PDB file of C-alpha atoms in Angstrom:
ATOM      1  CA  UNK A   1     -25.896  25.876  23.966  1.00 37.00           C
ATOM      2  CA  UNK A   2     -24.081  28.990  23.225  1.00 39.00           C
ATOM      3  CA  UNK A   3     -22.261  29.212  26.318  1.00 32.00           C
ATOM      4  CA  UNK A   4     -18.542  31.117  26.207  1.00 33.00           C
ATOM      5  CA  UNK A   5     -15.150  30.596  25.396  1.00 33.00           C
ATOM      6  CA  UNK A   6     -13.825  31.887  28.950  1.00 30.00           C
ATOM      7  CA  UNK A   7     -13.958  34.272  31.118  1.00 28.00           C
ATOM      8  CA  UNK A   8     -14.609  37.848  29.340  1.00 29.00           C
ATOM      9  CA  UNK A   9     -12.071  39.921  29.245  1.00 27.00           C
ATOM     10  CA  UNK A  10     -13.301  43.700  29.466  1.00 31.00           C
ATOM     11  CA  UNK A  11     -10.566  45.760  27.631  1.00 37.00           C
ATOM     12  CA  UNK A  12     -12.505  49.456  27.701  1.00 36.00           C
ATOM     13  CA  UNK A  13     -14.597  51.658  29.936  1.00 38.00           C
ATOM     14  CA  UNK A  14     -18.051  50.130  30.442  1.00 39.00           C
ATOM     15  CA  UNK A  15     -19.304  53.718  31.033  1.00 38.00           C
ATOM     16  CA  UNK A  16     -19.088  54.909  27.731  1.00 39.00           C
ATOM     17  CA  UNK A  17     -21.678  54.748  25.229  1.00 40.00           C
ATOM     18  CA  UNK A  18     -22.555  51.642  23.560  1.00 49.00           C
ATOM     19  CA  UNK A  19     -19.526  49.649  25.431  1.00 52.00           C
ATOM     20  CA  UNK A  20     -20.137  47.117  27.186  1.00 62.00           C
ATOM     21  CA  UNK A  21     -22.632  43.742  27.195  1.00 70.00           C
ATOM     22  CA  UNK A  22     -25.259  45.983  26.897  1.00 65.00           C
ATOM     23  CA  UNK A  23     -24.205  48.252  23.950  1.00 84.00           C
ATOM     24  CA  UNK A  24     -22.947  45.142  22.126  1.00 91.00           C
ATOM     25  CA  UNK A  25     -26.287  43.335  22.506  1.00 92.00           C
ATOM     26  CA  UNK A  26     -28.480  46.299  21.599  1.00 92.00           C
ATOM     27  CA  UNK A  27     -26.032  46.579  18.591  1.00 93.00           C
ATOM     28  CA  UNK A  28     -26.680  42.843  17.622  1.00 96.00           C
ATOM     29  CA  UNK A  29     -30.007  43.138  18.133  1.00 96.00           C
ATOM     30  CA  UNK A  30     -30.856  46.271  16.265  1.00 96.00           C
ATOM     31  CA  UNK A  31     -28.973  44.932  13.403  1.00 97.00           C
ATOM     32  CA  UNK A  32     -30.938  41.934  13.085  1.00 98.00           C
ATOM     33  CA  UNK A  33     -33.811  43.753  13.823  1.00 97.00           C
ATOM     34  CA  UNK A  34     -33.265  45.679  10.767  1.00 97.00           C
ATOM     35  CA  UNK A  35     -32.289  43.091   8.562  1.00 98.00           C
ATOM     36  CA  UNK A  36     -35.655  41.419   9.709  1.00 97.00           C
ATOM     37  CA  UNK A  37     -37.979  44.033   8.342  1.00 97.00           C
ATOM     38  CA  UNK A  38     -36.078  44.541   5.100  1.00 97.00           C
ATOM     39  CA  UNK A  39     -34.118  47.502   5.630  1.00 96.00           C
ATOM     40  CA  UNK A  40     -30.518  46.066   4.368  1.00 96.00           C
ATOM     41  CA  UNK A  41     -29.162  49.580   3.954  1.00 94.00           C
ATOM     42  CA  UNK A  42     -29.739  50.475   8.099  1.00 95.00           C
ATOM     43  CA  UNK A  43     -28.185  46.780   8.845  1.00 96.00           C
ATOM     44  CA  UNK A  44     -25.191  47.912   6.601  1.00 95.00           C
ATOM     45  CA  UNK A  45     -24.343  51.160   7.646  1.00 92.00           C
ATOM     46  CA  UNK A  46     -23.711  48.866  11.115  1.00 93.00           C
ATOM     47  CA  UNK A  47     -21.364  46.858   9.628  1.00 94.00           C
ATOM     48  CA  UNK A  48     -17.315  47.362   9.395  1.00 92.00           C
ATOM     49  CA  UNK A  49     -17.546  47.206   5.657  1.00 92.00           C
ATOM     50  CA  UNK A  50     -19.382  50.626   5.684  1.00 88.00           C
ATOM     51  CA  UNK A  51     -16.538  51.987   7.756  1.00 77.00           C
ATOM     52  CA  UNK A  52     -14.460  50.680   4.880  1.00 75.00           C
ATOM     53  CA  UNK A  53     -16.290  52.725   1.896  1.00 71.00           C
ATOM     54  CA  UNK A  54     -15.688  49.685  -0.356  1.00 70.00           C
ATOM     55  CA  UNK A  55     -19.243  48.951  -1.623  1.00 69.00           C
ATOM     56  CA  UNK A  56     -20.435  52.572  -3.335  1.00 63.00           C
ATOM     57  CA  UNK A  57     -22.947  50.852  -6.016  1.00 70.00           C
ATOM     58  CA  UNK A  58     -25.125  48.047  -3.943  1.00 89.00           C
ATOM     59  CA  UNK A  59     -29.036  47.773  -5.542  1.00 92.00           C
ATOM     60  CA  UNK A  60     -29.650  44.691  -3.539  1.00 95.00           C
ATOM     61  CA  UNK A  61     -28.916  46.388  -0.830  1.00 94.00           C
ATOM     62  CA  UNK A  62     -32.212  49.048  -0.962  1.00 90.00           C
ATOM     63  CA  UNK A  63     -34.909  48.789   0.558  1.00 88.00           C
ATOM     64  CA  UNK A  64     -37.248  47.951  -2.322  1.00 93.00           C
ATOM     65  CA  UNK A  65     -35.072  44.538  -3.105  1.00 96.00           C
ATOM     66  CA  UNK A  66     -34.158  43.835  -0.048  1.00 97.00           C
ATOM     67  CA  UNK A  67     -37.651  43.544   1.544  1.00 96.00           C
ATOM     68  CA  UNK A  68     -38.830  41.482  -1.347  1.00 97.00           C
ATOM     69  CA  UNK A  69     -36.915  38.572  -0.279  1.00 97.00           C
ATOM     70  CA  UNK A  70     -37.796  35.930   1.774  1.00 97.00           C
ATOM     71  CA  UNK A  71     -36.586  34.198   4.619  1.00 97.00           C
ATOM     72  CA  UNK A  72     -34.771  37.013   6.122  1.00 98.00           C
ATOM     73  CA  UNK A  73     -32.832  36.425   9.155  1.00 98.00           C
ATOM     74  CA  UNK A  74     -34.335  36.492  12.812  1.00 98.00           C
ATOM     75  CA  UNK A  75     -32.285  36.584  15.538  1.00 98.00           C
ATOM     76  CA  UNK A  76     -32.934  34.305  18.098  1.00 98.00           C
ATOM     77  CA  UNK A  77     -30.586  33.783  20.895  1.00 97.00           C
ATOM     78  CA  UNK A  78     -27.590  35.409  21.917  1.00 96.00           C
ATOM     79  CA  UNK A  79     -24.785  33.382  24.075  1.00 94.00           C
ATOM     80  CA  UNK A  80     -22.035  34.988  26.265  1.00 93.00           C
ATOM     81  CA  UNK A  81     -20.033  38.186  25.135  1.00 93.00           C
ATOM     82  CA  UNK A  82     -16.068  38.173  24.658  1.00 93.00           C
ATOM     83  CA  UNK A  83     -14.506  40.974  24.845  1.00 92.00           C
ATOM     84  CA  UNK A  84     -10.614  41.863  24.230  1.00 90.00           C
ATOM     85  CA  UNK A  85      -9.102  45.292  23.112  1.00 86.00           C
ATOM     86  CA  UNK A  86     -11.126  46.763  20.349  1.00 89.00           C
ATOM     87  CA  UNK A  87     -13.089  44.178  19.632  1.00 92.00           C
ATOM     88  CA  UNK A  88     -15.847  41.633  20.907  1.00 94.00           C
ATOM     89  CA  UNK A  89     -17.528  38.605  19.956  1.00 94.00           C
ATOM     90  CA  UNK A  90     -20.510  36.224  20.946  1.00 95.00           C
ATOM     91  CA  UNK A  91     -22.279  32.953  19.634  1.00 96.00           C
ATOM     92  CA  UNK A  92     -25.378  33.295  18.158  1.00 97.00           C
ATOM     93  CA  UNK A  93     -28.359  31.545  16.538  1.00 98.00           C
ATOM     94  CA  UNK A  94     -30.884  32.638  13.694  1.00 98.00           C
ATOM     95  CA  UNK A  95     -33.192  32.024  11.694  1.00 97.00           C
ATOM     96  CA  UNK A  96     -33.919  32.129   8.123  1.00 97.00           C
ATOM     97  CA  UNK A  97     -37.264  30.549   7.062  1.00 95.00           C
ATOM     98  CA  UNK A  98     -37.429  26.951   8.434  1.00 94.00           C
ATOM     99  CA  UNK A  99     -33.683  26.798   8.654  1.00 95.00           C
ATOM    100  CA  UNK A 100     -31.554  27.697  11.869  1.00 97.00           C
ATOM    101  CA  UNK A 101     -28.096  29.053  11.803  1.00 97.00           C
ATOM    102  CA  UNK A 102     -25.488  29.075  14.533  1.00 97.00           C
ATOM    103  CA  UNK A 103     -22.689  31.417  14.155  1.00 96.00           C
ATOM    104  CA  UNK A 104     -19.842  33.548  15.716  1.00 96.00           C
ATOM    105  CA  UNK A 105     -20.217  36.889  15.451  1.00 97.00           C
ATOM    106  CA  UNK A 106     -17.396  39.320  15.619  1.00 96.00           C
ATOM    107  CA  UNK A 107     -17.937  42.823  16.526  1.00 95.00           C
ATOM    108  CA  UNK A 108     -15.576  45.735  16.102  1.00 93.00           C
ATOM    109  CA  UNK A 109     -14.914  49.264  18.109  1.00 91.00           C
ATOM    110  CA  UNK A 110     -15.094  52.444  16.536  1.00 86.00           C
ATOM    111  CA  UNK A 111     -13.718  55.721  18.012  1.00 84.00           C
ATOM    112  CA  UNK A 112     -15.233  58.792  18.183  1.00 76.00           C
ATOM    113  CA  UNK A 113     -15.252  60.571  14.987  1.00 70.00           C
ATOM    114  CA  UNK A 114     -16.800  64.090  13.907  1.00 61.00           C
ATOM    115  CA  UNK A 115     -20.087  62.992  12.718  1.00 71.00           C
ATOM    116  CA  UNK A 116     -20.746  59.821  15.132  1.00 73.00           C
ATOM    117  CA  UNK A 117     -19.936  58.752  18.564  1.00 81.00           C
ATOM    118  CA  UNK A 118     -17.596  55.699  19.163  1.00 81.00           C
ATOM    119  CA  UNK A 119     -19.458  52.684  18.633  1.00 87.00           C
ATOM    120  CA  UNK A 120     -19.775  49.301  17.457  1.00 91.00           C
ATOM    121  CA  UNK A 121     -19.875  47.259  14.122  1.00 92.00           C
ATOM    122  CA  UNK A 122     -20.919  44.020  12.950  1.00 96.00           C
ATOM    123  CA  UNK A 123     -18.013  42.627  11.419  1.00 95.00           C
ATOM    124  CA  UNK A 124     -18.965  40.659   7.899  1.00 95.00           C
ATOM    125  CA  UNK A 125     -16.540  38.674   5.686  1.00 93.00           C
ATOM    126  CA  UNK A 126     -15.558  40.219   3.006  1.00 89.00           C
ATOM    127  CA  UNK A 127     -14.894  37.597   0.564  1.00 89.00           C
ATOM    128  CA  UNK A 128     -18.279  35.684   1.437  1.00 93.00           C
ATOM    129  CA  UNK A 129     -20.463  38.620   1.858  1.00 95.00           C
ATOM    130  CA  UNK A 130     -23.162  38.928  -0.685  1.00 95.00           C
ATOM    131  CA  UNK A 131     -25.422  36.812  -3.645  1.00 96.00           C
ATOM    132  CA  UNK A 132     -22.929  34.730  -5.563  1.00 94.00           C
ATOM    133  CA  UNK A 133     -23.482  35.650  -9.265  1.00 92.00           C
ATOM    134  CA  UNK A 134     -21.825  31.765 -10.297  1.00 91.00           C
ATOM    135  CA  UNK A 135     -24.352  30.419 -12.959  1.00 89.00           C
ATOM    136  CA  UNK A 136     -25.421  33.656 -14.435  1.00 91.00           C
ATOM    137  CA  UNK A 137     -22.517  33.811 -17.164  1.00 89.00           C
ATOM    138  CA  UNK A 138     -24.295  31.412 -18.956  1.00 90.00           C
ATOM    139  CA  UNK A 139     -27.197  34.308 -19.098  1.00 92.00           C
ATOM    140  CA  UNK A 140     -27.402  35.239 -22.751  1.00 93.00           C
ATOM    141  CA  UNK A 141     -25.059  38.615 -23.158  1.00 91.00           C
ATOM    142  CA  UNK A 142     -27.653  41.878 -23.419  1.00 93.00           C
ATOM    143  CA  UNK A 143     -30.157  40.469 -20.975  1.00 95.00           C
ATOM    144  CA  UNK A 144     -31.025  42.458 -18.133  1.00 96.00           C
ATOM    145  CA  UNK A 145     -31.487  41.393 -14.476  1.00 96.00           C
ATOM    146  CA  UNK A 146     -34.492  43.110 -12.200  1.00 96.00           C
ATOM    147  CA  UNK A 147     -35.288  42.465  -9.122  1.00 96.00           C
ATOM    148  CA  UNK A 148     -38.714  43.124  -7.455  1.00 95.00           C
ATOM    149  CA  UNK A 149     -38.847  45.594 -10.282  1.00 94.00           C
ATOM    150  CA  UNK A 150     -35.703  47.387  -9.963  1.00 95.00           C
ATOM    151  CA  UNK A 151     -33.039  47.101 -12.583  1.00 96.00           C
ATOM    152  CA  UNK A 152     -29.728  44.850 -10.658  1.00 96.00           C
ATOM    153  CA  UNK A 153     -28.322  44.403 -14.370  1.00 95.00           C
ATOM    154  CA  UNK A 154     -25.160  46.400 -13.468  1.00 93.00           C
ATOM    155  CA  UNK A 155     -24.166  44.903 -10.277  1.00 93.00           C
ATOM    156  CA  UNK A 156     -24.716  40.986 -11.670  1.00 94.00           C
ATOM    157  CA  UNK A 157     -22.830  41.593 -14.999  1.00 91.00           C
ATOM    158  CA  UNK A 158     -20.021  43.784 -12.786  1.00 89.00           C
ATOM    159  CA  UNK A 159     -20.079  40.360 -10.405  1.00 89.00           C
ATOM    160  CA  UNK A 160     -19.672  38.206 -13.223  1.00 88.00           C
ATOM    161  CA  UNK A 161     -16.825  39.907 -14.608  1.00 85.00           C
ATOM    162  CA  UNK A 162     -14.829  39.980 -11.598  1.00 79.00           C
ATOM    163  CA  UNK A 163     -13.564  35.979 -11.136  1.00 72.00           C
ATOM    164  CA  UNK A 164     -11.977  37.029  -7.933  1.00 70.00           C
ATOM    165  CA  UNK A 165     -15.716  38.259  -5.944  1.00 68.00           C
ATOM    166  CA  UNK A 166     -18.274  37.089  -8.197  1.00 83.00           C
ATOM    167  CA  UNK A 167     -20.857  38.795  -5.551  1.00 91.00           C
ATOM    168  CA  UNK A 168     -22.757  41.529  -5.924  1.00 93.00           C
ATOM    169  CA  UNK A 169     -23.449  42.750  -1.644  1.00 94.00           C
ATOM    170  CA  UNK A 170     -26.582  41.689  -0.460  1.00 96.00           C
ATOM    171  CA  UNK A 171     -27.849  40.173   2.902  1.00 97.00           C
ATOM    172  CA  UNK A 172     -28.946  36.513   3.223  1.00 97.00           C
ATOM    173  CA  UNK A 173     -32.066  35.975   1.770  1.00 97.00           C
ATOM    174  CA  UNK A 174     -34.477  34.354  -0.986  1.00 97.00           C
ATOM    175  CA  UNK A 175     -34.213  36.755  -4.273  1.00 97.00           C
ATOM    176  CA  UNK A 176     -36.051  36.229  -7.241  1.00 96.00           C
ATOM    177  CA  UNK A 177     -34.712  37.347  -9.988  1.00 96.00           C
ATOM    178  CA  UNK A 178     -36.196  37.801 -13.270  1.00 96.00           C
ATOM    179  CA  UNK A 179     -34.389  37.854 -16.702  1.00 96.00           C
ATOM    180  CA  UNK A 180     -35.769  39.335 -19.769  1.00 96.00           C
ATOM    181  CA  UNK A 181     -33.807  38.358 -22.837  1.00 95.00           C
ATOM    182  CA  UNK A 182     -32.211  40.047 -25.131  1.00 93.00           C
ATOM    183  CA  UNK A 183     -35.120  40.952 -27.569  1.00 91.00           C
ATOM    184  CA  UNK A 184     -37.869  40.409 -25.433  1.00 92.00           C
ATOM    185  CA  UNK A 185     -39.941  43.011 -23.282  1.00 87.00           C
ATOM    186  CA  UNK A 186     -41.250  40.575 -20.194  1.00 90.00           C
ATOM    187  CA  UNK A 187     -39.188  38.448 -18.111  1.00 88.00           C
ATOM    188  CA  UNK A 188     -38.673  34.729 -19.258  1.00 87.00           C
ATOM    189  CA  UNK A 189     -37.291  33.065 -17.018  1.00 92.00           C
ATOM    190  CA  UNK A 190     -36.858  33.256 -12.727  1.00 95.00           C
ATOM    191  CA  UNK A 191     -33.819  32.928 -11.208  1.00 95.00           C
ATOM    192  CA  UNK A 192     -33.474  32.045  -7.108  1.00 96.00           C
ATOM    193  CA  UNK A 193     -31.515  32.222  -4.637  1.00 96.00           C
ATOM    194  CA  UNK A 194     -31.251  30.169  -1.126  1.00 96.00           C
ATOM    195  CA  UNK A 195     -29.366  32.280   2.094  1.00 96.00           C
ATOM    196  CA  UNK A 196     -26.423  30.234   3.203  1.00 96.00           C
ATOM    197  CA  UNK A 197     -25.930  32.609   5.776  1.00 97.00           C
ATOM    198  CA  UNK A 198     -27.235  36.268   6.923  1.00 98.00           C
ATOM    199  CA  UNK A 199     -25.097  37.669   4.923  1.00 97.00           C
ATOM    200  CA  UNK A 200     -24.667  35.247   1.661  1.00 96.00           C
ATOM    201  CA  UNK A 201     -26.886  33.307  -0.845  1.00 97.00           C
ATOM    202  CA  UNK A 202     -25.766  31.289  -3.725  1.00 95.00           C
ATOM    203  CA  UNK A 203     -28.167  30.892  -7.129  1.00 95.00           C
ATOM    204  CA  UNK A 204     -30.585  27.677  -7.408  1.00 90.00           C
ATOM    205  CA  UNK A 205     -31.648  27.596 -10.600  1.00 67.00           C
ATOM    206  CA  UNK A 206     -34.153  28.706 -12.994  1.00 57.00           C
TER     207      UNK A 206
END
């Protein structure tokens, strides 16, 4: 299991900083290990979509709703590195609850730049990146959306408006999310969410 493509293909200087099978596997691993115990905003600031800027408003992505769900993803085996030009890539296998996960994991090379040292990124797709907010439409309009007690109304209506994303970025997970309806001051009714990968989930039910 998780054995390479081929023969790697080593396309910078191994000397630098964080190049290398070493850097690449302390970068995998300290990006799991973050996204492990909770901390989704550390796992995303190593991730190419940071780089990008795109995702300014992300609640599911603190701390305080992030470590409230369950069956985060645990890294547990890491197969043979690839590496060509600017970027690298390795199979992998997690876990997320009772379920285990194998995937390819793509990795991209930063230069230098004035406030960090070249480095690497975890490279996440954009389009599938995130919870899916599919079902909530059918939420009654002027509900609000909280989750583990912070307020994720915003980000799930702003999903459910937009037919081409319909996710709201958030890491893999089980979320519970609690809807009080319009004209009521406690929550009603629970919402879940299953991961479908590290870096997706998709709404149960509720």
């Amino acid at each position: 299991f998780l054995s390479g493509c081929g023969a790697s293909v080593p396309a910078l200087d191994s000397n630098l900083p964080g190049v290398g099978e070493v850097g690449i596997e302390t970068t995998v691993e300290n990006f799991f290990g973050y996204l492990e115990d909770g901390d989704a905003s550390a796992a995303f600031r190593m991730s190419d979509l940071a780089e990008s800027g795109e995702f300014s408003e992300a609640p599911l992505l603190s701390g305080e709703v992030y470590a409230s769900a369950g069956s985060r993803p645990e890294l547990v085996e890491m197969g043979e590195i690839q590496i060509a030009d600017d970027r690298a890539r390795l199979d992998l296998r997690y876990k997320m609850g009772s379920s285990e996960f194998d995937a390819e994991l793509s990795l991209l090379w930063i230069d230098e730049a004035a406030a960090a040292p070249a480095h690497y990124v975890v490279g996440l797709p954009t389009s599938e990146f995130g919870l899916s907010a599919n079902g909530l439409e059918a939420i009654p309009d002027g509900s609000t959306f909280y989750i583990a007690n912070v307020d994720v109304t915003a980000a799930l209506r702003g999903a459910i408006a937009d037919e081409d994303a319909s996710r709201v970025p958030a890491f893999g997970g089980v979320y519970s999310i609690h809807v009080v309806l319009p004209g009521d001051v406690e929550p009603s009714r629970v919402i879940m969410s299953e991961p479908t990968s590290f870096y997706g989930a998709e709404l149960v039910g509720g």
